[in-house]
Coordinates of C-alpha atoms and ligand atoms in Angstrom, one line a residue:
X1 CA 109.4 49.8 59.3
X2 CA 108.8 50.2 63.4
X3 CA 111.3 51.9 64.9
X4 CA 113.5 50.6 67.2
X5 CA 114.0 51.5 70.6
X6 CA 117.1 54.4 70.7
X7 CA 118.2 55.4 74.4
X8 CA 116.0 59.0 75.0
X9 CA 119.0 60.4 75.9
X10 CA 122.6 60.9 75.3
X11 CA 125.7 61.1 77.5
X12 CA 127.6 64.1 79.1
X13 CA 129.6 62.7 81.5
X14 CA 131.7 59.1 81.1
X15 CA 132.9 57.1 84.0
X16 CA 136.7 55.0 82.8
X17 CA 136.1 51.1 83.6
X18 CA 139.0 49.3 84.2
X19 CA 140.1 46.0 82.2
X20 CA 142.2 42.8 83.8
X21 CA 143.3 39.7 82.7
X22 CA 141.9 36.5 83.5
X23 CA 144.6 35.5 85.6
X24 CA 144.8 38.5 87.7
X25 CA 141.0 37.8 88.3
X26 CA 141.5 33.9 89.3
X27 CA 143.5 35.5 92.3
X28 CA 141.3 37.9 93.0
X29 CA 138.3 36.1 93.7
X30 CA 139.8 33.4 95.5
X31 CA 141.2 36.5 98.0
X32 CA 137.5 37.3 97.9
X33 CA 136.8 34.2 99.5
X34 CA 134.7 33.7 96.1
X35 CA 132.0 35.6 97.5
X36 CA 131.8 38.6 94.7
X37 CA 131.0 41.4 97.3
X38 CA 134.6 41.1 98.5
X39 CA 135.5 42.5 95.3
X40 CA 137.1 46.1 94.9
X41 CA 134.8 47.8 92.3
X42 CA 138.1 48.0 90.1
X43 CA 138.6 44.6 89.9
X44 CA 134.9 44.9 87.8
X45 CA 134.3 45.3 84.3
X46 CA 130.4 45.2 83.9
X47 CA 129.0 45.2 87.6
X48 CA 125.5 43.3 87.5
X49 CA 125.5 42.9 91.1
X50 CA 122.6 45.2 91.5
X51 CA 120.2 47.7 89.8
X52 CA 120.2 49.3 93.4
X53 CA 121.2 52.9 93.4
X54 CA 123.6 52.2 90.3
X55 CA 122.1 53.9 88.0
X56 CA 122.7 57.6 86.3
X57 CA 120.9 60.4 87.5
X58 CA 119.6 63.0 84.4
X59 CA 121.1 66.6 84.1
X60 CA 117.5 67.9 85.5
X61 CA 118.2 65.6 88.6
X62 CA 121.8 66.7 88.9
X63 CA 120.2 70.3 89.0
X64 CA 118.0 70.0 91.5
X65 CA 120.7 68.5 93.8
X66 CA 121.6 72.1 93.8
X67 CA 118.6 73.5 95.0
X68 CA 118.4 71.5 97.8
X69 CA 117.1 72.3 101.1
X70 CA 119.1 71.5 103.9
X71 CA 116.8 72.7 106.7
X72 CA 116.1 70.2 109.5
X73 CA 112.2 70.3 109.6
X74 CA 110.0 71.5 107.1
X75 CA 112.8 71.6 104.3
X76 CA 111.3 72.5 100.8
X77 CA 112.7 69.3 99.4
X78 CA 111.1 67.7 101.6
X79 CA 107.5 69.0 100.1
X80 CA 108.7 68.7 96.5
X81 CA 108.9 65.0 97.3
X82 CA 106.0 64.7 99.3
X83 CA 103.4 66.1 96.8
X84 CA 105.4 64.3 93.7
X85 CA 104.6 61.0 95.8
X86 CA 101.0 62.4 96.6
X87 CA 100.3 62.7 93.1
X88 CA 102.2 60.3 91.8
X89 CA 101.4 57.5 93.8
X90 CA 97.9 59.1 95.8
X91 CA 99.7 58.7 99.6
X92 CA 98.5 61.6 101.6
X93 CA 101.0 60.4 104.2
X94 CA 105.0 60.1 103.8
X95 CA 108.0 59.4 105.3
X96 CA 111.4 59.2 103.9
X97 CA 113.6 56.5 104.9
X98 CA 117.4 55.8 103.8
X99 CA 116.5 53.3 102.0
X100 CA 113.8 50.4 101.4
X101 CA 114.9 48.2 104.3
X102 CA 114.7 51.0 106.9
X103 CA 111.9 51.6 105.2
X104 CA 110.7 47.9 106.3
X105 CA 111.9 48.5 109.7
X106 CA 110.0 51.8 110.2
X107 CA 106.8 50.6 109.2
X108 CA 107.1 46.5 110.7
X109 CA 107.7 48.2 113.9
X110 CA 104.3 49.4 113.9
X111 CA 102.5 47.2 112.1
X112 CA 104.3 43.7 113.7
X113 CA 105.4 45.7 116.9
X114 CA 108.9 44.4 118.5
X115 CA 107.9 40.7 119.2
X116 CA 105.8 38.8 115.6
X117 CA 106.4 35.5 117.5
X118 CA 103.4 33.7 116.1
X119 CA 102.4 35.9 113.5
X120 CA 102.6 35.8 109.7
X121 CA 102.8 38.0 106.9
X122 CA 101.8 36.1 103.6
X123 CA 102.6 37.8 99.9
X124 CA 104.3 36.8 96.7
X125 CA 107.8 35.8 97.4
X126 CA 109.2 39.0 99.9
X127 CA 112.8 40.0 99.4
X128 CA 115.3 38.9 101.5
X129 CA 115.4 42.2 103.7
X130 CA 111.7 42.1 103.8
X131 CA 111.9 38.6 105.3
X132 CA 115.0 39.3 107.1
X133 CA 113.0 42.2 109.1
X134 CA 110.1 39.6 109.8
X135 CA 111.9 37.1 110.8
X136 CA 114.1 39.3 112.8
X137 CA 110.7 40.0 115.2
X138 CA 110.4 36.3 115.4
X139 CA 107.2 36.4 112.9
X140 CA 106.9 33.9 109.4
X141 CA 107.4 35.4 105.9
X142 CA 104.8 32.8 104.0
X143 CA 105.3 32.7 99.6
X144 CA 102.1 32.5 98.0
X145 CA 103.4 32.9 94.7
X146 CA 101.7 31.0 91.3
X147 CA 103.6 27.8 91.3
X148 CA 104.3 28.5 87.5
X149 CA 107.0 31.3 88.8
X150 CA 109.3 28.5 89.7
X151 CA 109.2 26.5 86.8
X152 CA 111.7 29.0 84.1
X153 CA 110.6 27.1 80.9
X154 CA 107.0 28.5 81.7
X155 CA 105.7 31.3 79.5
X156 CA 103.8 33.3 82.1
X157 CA 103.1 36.7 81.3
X158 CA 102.7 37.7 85.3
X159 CA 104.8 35.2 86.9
X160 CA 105.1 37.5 90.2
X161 CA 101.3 37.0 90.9
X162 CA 99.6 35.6 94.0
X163 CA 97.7 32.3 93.9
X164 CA 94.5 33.4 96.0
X165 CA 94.2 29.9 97.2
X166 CA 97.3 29.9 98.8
X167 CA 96.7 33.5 100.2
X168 CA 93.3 32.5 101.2
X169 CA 94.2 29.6 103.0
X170 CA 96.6 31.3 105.6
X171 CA 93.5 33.6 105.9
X172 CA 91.8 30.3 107.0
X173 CA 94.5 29.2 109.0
X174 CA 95.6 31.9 111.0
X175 CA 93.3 34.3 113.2
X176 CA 93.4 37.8 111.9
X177 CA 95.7 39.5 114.7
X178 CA 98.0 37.4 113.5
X179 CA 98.3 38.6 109.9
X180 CA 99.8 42.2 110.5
X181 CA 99.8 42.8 106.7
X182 CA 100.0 40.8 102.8
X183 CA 102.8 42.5 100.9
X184 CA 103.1 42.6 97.3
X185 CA 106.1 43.0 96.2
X186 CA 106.2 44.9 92.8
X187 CA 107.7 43.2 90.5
X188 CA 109.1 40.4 91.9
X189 CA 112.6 40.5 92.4
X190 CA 112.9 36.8 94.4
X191 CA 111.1 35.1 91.6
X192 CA 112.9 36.6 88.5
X193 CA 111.9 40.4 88.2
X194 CA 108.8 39.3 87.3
X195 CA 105.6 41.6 87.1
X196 CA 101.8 41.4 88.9
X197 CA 99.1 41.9 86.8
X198 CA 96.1 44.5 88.0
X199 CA 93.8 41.7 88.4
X200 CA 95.7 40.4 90.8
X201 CA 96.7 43.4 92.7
X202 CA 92.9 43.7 92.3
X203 CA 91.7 40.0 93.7
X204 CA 94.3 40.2 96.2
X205 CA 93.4 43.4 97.4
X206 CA 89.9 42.4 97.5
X207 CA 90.2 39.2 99.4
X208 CA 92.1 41.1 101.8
X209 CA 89.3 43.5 102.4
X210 CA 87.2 40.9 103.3
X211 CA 89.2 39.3 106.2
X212 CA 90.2 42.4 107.3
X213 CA 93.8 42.6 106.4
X214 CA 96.2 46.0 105.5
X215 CA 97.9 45.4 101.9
X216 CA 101.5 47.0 101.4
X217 CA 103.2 47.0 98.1
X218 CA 107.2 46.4 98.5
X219 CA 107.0 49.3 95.5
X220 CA 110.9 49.2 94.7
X221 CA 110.1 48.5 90.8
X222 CA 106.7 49.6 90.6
X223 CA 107.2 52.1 87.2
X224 CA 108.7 48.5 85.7
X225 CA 105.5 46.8 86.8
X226 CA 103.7 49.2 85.2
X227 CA 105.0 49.2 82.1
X228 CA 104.6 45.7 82.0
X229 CA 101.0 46.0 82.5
X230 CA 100.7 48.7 79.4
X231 CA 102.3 46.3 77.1
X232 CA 100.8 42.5 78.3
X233 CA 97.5 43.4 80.0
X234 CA 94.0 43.4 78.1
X235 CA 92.6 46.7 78.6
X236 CA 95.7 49.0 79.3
X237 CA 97.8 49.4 76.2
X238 CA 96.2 52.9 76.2
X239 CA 96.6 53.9 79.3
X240 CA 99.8 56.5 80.5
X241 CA 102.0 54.5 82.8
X242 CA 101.1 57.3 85.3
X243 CA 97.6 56.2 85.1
X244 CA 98.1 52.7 85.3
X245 CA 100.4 53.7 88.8
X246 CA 97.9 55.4 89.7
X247 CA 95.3 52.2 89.4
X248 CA 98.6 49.8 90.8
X249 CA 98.3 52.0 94.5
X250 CA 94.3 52.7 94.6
X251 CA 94.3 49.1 95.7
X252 CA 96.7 49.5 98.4
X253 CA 97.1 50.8 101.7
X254 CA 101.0 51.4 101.7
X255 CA 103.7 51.0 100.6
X256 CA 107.5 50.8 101.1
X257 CA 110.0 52.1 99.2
X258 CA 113.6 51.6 98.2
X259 CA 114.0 54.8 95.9
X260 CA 117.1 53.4 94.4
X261 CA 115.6 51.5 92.0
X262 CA 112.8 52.9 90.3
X263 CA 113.8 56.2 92.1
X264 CA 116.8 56.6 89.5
X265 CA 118.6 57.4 93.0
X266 CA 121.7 56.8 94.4
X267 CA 120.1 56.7 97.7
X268 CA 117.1 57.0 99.1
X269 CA 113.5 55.4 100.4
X270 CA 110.2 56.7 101.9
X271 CA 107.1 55.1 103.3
X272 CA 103.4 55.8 101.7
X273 CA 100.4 55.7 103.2
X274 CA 97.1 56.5 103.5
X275 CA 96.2 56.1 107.1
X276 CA 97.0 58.7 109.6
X277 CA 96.6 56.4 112.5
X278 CA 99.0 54.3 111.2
X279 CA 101.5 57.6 109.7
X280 CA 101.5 58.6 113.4
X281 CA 102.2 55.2 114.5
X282 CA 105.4 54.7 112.5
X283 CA 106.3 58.2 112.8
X284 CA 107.6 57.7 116.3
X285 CA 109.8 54.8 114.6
X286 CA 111.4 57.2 112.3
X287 CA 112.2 59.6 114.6
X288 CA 114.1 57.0 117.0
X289 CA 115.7 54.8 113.4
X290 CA 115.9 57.2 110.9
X291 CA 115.6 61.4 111.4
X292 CA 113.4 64.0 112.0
X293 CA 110.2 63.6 110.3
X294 CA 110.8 65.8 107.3
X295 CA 114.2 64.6 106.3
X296 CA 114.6 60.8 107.7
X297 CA 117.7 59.3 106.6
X298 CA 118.2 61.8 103.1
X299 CA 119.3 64.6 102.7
X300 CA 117.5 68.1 101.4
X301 CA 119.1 67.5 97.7
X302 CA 118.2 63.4 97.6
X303 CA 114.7 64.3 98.0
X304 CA 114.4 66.9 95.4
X305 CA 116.5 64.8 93.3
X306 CA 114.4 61.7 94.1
X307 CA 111.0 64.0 93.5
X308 CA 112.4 64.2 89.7
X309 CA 113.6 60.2 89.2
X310 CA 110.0 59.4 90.2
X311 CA 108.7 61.1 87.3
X312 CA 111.4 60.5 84.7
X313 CA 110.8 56.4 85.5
X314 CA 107.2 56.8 85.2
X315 CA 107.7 58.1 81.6
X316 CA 106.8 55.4 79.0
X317 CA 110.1 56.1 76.6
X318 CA 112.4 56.0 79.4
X319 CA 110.7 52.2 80.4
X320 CA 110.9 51.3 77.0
X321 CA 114.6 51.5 76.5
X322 CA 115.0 50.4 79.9
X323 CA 112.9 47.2 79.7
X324 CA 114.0 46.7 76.3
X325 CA 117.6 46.5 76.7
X326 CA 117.2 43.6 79.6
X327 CA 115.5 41.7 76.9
X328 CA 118.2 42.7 74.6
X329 CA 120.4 40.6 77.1
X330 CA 118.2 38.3 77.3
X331 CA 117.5 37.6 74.1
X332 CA 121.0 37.3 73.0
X333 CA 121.6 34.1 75.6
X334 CA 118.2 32.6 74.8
X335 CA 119.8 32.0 71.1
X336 CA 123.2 31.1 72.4
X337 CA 121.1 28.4 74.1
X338 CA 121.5 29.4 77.3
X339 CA 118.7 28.7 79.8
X340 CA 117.2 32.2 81.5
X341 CA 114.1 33.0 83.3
X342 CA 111.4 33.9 80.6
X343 CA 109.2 35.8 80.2
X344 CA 112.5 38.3 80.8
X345 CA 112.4 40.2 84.4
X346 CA 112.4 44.2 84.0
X347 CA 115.7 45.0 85.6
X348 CA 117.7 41.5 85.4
X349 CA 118.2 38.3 83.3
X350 CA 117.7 35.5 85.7
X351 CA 119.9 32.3 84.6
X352 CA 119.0 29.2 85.5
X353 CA 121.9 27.8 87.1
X354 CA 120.7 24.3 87.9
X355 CA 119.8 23.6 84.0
X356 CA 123.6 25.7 83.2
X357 CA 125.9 23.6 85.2
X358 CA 124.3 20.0 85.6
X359 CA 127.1 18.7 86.9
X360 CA 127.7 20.4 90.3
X361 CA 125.9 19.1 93.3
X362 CA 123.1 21.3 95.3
X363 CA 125.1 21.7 98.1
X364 CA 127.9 23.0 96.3
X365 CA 126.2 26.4 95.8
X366 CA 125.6 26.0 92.3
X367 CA 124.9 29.6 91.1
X368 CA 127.7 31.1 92.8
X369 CA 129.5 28.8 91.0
X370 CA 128.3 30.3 88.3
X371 CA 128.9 33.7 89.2
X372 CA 132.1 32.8 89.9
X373 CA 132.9 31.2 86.4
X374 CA 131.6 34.1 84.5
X375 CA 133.4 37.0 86.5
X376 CA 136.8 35.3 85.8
X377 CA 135.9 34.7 82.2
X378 CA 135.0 38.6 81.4
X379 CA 135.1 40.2 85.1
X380 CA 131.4 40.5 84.7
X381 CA 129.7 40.2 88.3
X382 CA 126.2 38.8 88.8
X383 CA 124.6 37.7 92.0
X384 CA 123.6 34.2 93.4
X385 CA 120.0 34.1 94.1
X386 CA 120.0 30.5 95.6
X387 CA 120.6 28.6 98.4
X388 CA 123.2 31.3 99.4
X389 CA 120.6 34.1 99.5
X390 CA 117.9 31.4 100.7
X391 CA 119.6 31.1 104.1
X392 CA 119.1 28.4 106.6
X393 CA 115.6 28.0 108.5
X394 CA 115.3 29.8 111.0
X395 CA 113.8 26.9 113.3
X396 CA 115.9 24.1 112.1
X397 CA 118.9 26.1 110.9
X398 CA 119.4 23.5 108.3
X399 CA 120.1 25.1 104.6
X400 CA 117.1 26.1 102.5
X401 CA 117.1 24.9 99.3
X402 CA 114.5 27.0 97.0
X403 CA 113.4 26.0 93.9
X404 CA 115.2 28.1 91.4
X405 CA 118.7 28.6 91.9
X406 CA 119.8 31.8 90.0
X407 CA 122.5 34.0 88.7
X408 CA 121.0 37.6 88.6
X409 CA 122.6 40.1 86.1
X410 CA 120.6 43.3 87.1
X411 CA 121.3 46.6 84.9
X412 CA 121.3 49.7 86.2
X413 CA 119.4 52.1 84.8
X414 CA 120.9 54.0 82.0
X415 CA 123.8 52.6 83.0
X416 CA 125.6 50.7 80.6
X417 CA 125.1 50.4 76.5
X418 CA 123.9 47.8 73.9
X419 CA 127.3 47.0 73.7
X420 CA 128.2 45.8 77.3
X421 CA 125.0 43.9 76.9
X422 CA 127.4 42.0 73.9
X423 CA 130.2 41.7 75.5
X424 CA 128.1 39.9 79.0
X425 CA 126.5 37.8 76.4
X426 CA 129.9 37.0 75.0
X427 CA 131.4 36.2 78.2
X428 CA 128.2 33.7 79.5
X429 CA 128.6 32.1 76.2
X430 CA 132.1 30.9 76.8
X431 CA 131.4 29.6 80.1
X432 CA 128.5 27.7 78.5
X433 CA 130.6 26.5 75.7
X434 CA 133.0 24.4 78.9
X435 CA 129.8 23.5 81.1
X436 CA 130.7 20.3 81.2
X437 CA 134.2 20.7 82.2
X438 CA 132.7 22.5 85.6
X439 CA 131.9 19.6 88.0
X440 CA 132.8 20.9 91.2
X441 CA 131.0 24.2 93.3
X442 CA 132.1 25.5 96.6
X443 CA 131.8 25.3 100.6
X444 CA 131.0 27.8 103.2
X445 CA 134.4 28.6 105.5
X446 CA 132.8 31.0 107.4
X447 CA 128.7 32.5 107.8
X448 CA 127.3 35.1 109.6
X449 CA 123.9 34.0 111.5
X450 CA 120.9 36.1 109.5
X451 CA 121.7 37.5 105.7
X452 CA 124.7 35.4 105.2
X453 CA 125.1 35.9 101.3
X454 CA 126.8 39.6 102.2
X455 CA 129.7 38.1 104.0
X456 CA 130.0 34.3 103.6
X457 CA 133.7 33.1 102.9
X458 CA 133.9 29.8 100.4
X459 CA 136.3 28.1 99.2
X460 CA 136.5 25.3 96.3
X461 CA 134.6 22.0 97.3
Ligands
LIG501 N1 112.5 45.2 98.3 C1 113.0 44.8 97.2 C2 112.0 44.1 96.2 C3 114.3 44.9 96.9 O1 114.8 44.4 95.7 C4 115.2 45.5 97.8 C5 116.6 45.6 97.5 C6 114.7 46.0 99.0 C7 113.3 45.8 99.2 C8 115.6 46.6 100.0 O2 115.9 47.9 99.6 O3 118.4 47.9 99.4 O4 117.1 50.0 99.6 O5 117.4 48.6 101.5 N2 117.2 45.0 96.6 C9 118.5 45.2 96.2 C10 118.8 44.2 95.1 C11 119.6 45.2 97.2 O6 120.0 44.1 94.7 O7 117.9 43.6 94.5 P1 117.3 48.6 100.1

């Protein structure tokens, strides 16, 4: 018979979790003012909140954190990343960031300059820090996503593609100075993890060509995308994941970079690119936001321990267990009847919150409802994706409400075993089982004015 997939490695260090009872988490999270980043990380048993810099660094990592270089400029780190990213990626140009959001302010400086008023920059859906650092230089984040993204019963093998009529039509619409850039964001966390297929990296690429406009990738899970690519596109189930990045950023002019996903870091980011107009251009950002050319924001050992997680994540058997244990997750909910984003994402299990709990009103926050329901059944913690996270518009300041409200449950990478995947499976399950019983959500106390999911107080509506 096939062989399963087995984890291609084994563990030398263990980290204690804590247990708690349900009732000492009841009071917890109403301290937290339900919002689950208020949470002490003891008060967690599995943390889903993110896949962002959770996950375990290998032994070869952890060695070359010792031979880093700590030398303000022209640190040998600083090179071993550098030509890892050249070859890896094919960027002759590079700057390391702290992580993918200065990464986004670095490079939107130069490319939207300090006032976007009037401007757009169209893409697949952008992140929230993406849109946050457009929106924050008064410019328009557009969603051109395939409309079949939003719809979570639709099978959709590349659900984090770009309709090229909608892209084209804010070609149409807008004059070209004011479309600084089209970012793809690989894969696409705002619309379930999902992945972009190379045709339409390709199409979109080429479309952009002809009206003139520079093409980032937001590259935070590009090895995920990739893999996805190997094992659902005609044409590249031969192909080495390297080659298929390879392919993924020929079509590209640069990219940004939060390291601490598909980095395997705890902290880290760079921007790649292959102009040296435009490398010079930000350059002067990252000296004023970030640090000194050759280190910016990291430190000599992050970058030589970043250098490696590029290339352990790029390795096919290391995707395979990774990807494979979110559909593990995902698989085990699916047959408890649970509804979930599918095809599954590559670094969460998206649950559809508004087919889970049909009984709370929209503008009772119905994910974090959720969330909040599941960490006090097992003290697992998810993430609202949803009218929280969605914010209010910036020109009417009314609440957005976006198609899909979601409870994220991101793994970190070789993080956690087949057995926590059980026991968060276990835990859902049981808040499924009372659904019905759950008829009320919650209401905002207190919200800050931009990215208001980090620190919004509730309370019980
Ligand atoms: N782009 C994408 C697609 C992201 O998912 C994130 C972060 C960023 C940019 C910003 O990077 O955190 O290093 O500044 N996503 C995290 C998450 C926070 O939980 O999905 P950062």
């Amino acid at each position: 018979m096939k062989l399963p997939y087995a984890e291609p490695f084994r563990i030398k260090v263990v980290e204690p979790l804590r247990t708690s009872t349900k009732e000492e988490r009841a009071k917890w999270i109403e301290d937290a003012h339900f919002n689950l980043f208020n949470l002490r990380s003891e008060q967690v048993f599995i943390d889903l909140l993110t896949d962002s810099g959770t996950g375990s660094m290998s032994s070869h990592q952890w060695a070359e954190m010792m031979l880093g270089d700590e030398s303000y400029a022209g640190a040998s780190s600083f090179y071993k990343l550098k030509e890892t990213i050249e070859e890896l990626l094919g960027f002759p140009y590079m700057l390391p960031t702290h992580q993918g959001r200065a990464a986004e302010n670095v490079l939107f400086s130069a490319i939207i300059g300090k006032d976007g008023t009037g401007k757009v920059v169209p893409g697949n859906s952008h992140f929230d820090t993406t849109k946050g650092h457009i929106e924050f230089r008064n410019a328009r984040a557009i969603d051109c996503t395939i409309d079949e993204a939003f719809d979570t019963t639709i099978d959709h093998p590349f659900k984090g593609n770009i309709d090229l009529e909608k892209l084209e039509k804010v070609f149409k619409q807008y004059d070209r100075e004011n479309i600084p850039m089209c970012i793809i964001t690989v894969t696409c966390n705002t619309s379930g993890g999902q992945p972009v297929s190379m045709q339409n990296i390709k199409d979109v690429s080429a479309l952009c060509k002809k009206y003139g406009i520079t093409v980032i990738f937001d590259a935070a899970r590009f090895a995920e995308n990739a893999y996805f690519i190997k094992i659902r596109e005609e044409g590249y189930q031969d192909k080495t994941i390297k080659e298929i990045v390879r392919e993924m950023f020929s079509h590209v002019d640069g990219c940004t970079m939060s390291a601490k996903k598909d980095g395997i870091v705890n902290m880290g980011g760079f921007i790649g690119l292959n102009s040296k107009e435009l490398y010079e251009k930000a350059s002067v950002f990252n000296i004023v936001f970030e640090g000194y050319l050759t280190y910016g924001g990291m430190t000599g050992r992050d970058m030589g321990a970043l250098a490696v997680g590029l290339k352990e994540a790029t390795e096919y058997d290391y995707l395979e267990q990774r990807v494979g244990q979110v559909a593990y997750l995902g698989r085990m909910l699916r047959d408890y009847g649970i509804p979930v984003q599918e095809p599954f994402g590559g670094h969460a299990i998206f649950v559809d919150a508004k087919r889970f709990l049909t009984k709370v009103p929209k503008e009772e926050f119905i994910a974090q409802t959720l969330g909040v329901e599941l960490y006090i059944e097992g003290g697992v913690r998810g993430v609202e994706i949803g009218t929280l996270l969605a914010d209010r518009d910036p020109d009417t300041r009314e609440n957005r409400y976006p198609d899909l409200e979601l409870l994220r449950l991101a793994i970190g990478r070789r993080l956690y075993t087949d057995s926590h995947m059980e026991y968060i499976a276990a835990a859902l399950k049981n808040v499924y089982d009372r659904r019905d019983e759950i008829t009320k959500g919650l209401k905002i106390v207190k919200e800050a004015p931009i990215m208001r999911h980090f620190t919004v107080e509730l309370e019980r509506a």
